[in-house]
mmCIF file of C-alpha atoms in Angstrom:
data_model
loop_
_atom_site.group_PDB
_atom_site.id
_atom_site.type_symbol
_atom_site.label_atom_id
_atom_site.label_comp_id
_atom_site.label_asym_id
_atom_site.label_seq_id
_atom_site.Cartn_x
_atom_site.Cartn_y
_atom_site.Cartn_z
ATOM 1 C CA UNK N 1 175.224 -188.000 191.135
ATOM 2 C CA UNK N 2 178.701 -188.721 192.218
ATOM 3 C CA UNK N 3 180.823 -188.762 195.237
ATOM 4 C CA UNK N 4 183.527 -185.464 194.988
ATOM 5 C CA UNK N 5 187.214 -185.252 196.517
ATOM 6 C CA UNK N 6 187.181 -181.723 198.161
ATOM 7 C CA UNK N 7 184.645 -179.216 197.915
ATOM 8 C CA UNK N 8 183.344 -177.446 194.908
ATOM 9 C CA UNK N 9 183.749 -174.122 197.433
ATOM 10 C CA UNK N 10 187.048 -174.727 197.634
ATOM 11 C CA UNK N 11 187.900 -174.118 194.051
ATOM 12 C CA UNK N 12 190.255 -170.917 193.233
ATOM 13 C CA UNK N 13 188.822 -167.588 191.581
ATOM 14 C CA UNK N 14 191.969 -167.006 189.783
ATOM 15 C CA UNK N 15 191.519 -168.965 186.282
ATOM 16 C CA UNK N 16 187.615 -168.993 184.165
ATOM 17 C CA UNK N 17 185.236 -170.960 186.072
ATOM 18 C CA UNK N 18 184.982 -173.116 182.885
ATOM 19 C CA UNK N 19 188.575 -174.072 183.369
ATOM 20 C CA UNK N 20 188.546 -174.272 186.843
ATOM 21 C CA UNK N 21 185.505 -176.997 186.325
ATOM 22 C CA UNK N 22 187.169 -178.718 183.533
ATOM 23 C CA UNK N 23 190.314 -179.314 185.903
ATOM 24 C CA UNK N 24 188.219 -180.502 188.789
ATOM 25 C CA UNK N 25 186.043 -183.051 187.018
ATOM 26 C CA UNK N 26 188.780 -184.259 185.187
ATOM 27 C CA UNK N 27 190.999 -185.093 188.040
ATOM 28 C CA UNK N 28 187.632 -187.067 189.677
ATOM 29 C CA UNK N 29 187.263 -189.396 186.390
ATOM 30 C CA UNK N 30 191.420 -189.844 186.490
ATOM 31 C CA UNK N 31 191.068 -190.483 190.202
ATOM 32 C CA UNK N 32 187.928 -192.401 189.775
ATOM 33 C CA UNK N 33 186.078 -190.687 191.526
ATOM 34 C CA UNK N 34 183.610 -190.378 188.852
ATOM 35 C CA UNK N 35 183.325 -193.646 187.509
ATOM 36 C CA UNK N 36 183.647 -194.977 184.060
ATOM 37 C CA UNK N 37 179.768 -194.859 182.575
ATOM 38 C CA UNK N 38 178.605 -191.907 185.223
ATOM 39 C CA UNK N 39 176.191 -189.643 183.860
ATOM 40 C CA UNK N 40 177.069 -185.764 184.169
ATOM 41 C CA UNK N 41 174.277 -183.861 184.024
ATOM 42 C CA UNK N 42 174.521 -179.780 183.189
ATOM 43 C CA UNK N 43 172.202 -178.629 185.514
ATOM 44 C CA UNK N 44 173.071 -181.025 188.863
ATOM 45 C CA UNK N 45 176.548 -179.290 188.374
ATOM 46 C CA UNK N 46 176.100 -176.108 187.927
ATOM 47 C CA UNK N 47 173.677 -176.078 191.499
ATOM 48 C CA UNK N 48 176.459 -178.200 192.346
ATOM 49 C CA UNK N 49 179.338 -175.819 192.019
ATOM 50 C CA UNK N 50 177.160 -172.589 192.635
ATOM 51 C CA UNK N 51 177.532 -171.216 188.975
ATOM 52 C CA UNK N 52 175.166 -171.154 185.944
ATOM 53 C CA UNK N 53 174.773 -173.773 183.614
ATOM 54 C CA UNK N 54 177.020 -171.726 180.749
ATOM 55 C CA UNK N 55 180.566 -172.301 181.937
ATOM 56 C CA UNK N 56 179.447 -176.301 183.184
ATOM 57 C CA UNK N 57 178.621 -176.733 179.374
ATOM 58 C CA UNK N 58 181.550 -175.303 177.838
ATOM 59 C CA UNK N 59 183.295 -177.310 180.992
ATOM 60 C CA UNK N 60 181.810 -180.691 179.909
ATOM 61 C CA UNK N 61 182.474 -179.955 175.916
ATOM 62 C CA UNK N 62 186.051 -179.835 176.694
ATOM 63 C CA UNK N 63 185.786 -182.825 178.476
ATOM 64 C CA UNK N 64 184.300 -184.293 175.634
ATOM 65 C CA UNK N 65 187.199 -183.156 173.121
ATOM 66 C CA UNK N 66 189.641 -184.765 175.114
ATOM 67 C CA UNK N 67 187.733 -187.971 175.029
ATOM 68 C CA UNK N 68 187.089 -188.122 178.742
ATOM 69 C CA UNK N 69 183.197 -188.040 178.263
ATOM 70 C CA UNK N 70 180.779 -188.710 175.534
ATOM 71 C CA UNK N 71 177.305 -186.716 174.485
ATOM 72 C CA UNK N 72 174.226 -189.228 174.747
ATOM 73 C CA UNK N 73 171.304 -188.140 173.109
ATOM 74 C CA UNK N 74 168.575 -186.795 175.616
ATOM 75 C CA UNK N 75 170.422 -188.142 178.518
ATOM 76 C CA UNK N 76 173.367 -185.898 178.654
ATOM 77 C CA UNK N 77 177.068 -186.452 178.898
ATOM 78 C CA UNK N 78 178.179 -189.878 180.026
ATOM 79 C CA UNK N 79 182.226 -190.998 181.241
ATOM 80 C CA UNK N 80 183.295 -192.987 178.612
ATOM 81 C CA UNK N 81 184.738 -196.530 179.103
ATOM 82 C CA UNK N 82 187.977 -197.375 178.618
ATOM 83 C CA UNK N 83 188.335 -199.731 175.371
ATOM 84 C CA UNK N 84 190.992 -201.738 173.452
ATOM 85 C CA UNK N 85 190.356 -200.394 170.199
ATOM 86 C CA UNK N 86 190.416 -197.104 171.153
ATOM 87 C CA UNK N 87 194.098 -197.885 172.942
ATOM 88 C CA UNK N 88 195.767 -199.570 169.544
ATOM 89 C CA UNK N 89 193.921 -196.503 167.512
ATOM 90 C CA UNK N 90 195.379 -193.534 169.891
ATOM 91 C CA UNK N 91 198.565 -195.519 170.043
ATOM 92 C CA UNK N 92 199.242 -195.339 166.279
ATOM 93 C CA UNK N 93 198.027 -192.183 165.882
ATOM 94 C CA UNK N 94 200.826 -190.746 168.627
ATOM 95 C CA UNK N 95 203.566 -193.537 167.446
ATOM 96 C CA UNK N 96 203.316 -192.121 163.978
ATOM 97 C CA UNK N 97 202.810 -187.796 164.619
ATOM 98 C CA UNK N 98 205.531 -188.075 167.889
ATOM 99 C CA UNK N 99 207.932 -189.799 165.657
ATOM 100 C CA UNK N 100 207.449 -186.681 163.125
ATOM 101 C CA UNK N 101 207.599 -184.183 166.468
ATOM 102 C CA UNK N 102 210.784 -185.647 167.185
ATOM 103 C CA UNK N 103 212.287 -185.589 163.845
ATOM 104 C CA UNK N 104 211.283 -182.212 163.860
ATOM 105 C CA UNK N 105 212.606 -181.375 167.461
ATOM 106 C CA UNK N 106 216.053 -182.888 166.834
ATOM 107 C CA UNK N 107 217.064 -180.631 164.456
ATOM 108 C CA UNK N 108 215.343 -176.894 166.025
ATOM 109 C CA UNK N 109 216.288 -178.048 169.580
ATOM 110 C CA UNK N 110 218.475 -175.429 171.688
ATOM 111 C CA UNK N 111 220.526 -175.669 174.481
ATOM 112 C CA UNK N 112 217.954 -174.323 177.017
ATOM 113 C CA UNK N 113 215.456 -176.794 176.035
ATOM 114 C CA UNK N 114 218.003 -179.630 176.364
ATOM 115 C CA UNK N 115 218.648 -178.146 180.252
ATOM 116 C CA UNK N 116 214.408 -178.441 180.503
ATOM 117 C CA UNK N 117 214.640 -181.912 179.750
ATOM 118 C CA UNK N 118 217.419 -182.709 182.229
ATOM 119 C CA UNK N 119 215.849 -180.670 184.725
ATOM 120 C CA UNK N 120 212.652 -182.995 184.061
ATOM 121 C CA UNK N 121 214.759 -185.910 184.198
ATOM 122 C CA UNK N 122 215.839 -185.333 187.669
ATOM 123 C CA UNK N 123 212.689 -184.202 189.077
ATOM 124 C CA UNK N 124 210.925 -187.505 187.325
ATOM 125 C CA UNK N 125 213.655 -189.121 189.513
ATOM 126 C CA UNK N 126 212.800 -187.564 192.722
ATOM 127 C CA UNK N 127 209.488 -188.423 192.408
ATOM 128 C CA UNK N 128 210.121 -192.408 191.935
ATOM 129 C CA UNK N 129 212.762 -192.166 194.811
ATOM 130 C CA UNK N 130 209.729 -191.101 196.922
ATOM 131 C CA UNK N 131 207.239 -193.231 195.156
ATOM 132 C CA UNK N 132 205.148 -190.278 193.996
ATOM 133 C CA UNK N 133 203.233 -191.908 190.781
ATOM 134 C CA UNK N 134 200.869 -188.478 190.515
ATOM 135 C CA UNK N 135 204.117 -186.172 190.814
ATOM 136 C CA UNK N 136 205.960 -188.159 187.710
ATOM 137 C CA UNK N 137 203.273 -188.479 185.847
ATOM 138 C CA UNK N 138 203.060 -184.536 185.703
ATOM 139 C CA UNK N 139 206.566 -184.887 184.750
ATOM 140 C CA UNK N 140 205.583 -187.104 181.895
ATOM 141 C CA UNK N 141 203.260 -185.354 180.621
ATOM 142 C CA UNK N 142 205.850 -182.127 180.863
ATOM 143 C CA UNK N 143 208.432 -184.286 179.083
ATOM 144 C CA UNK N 144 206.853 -185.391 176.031
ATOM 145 C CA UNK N 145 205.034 -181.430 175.447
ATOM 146 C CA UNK N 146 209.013 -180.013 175.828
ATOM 147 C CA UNK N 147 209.901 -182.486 172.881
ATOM 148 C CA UNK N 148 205.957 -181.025 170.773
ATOM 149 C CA UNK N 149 207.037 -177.542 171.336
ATOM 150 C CA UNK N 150 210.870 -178.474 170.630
ATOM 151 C CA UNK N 151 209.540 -179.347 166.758
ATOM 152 C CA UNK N 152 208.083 -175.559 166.182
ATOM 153 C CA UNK N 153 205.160 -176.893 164.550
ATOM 154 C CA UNK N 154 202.132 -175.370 166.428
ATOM 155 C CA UNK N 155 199.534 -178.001 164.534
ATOM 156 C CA UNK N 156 201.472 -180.699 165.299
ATOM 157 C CA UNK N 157 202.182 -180.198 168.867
ATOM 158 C CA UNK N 158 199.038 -179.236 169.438
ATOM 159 C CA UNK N 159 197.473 -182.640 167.887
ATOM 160 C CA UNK N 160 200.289 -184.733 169.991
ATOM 161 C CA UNK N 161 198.986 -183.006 172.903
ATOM 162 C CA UNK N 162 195.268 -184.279 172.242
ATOM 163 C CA UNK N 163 196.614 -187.861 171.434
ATOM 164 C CA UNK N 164 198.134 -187.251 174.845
ATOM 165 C CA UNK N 165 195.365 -186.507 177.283
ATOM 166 C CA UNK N 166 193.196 -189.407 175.056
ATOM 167 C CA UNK N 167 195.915 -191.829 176.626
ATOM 168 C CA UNK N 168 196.126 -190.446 179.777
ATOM 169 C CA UNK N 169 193.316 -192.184 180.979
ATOM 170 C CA UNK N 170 194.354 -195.269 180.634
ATOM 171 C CA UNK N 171 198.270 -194.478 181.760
ATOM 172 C CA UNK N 172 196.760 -192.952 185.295
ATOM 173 C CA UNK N 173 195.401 -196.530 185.759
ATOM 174 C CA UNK N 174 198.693 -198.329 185.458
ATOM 175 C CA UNK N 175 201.637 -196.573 186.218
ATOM 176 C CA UNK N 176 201.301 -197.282 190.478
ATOM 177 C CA UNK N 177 204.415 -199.080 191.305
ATOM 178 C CA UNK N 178 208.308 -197.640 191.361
ATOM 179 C CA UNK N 179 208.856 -200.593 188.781
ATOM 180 C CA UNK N 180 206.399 -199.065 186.031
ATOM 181 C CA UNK N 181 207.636 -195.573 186.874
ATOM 182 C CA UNK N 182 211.310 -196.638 187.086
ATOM 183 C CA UNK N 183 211.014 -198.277 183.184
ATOM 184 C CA UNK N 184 209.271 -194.900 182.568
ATOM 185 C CA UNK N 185 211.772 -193.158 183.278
ATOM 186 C CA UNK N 186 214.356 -194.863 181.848
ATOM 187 C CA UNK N 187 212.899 -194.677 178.424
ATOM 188 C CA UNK N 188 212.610 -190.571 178.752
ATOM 189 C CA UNK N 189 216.807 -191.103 179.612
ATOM 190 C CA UNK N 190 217.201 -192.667 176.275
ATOM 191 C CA UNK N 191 215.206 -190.511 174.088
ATOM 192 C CA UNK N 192 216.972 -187.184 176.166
ATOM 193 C CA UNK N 193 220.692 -189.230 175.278
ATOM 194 C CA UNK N 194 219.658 -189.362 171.887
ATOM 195 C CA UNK N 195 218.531 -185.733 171.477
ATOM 196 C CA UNK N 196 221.966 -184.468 172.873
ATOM 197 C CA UNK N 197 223.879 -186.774 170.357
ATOM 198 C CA UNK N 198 221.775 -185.400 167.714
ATOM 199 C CA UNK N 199 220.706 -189.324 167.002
ATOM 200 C CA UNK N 200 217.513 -189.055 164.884
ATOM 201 C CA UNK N 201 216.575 -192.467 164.082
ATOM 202 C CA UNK N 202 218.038 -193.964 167.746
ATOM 203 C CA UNK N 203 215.368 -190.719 168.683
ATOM 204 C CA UNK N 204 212.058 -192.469 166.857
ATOM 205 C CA UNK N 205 213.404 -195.881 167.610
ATOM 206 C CA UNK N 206 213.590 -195.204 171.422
ATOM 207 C CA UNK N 207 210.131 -193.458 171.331
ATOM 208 C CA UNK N 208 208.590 -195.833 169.667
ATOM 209 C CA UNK N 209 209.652 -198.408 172.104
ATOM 210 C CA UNK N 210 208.943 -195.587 174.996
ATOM 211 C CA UNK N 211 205.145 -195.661 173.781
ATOM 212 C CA UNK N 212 204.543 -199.192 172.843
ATOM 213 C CA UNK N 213 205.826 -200.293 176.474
ATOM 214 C CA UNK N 214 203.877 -198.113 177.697
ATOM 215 C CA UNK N 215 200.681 -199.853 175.773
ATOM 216 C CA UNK N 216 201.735 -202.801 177.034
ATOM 217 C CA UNK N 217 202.303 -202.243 180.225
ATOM 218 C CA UNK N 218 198.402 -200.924 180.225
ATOM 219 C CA UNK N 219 197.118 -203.853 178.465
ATOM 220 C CA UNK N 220 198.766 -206.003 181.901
ATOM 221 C CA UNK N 221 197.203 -203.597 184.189
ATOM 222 C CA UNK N 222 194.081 -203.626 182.955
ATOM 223 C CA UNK N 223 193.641 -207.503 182.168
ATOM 224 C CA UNK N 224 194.098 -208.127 185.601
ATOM 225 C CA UNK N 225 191.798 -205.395 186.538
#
């Protein structure tokens, strides 16, 4: 069915087997591994990975909540393809409920959260010093959940988050080179100056440009893809 990086054996028996085959198969479709239009079929799987077909299914509808994969009637689940439209829509959708996080954030933030963010901030660093793209993009993704939890609303953090992992797709595939990381970074600088200073609308404005750069900067990398 598909070509896997490491051995289904060699998965840990410390978290559910569901999760523990979520993580797996997601990392293959952000590697590429598993290729964009790949069918993944329940019961292949499950022989695959040694388990029953139960925690493969509530794997692959997880999958399919983040937007990773889509159900095709009689066929199965299928890796969906990345798509413009789907971009601008998940774009908008986290331009406009990240700005409200932030709003939010600015004005419940504590101190220890602020040393979180500067603690990210120089980790983020280390890893474009040493030209570690999968390293800072952990740190990304770390960054911009601080700032969800930061606004105390549990709905709203919790619908960034799924705006979040919709985009991530398409962020794996173009932030490769120290430049892309570097401007990256640099935007999560501003928003974290802004946050000390207590600077609400310099807080949306630099997200806003943090996000639609970062749009951009996919749109390049995929048009000459």
């Amino acid at each position: 069915m598909f070509k896997k990086s490491g051995s289904p054996s060699s998965i840990k028996k410390v978290d559910p087997i569901r999760k523990q085959i979520y993580q797996h198969l997601r990392q293959q479709i952000l590697d590429q591994v598993i290729l964009p239009t790949s069918r993944l079929v329940e019961s292949q799987i499950a022989t695959e990975y040694g388990v029953s077909r139960t925690p493969v299914r509530e794997a692959l509808h997880l999958l399919e909540k983040d937007g990773f994969i889509e159900a095709i009637a009689r066929v199965g689940y299928r890796v969906k393809e990345l798509a413009w439209d789907e971009l601008e829509e998940v774009f908008e959708l986290r331009r406009v409920n990240e700005a409200l996080a932030c709003q939010w954030a600015i004005r419940r933030i504590d101190k220890k959260t602020i040393k979180s963010l500067e603690k990210n901030i120089a980790q983020s660093r280390d890893a474009l010093e040493k030209n570690d793209p999968d390293r800072f993009l952990k740190y990304d993704e770390a960054f911009h959940e601080t700032i969800g939890k930061a606004s105390q609303a549990r709905h709203l953090y919790e619908l960034c988050q799924h705006l979040r992992r919709l985009m991530l797709r398409y962020r794996t595939e173009s932030i490769k080179t120290t430049q892309t990381i570097g401007l990256a970074l640099r935007g999560h600088e501003q928003m974290l100056e802004c946050l000390k200073k207590g600077d609400e609308e310099g807080l949306v404005k630099m997200l806003t440009a943090h996000l639609k750069w970062s749009k951009e900067d996919i749109k390049r990398h995929l048009g000459n893809n």
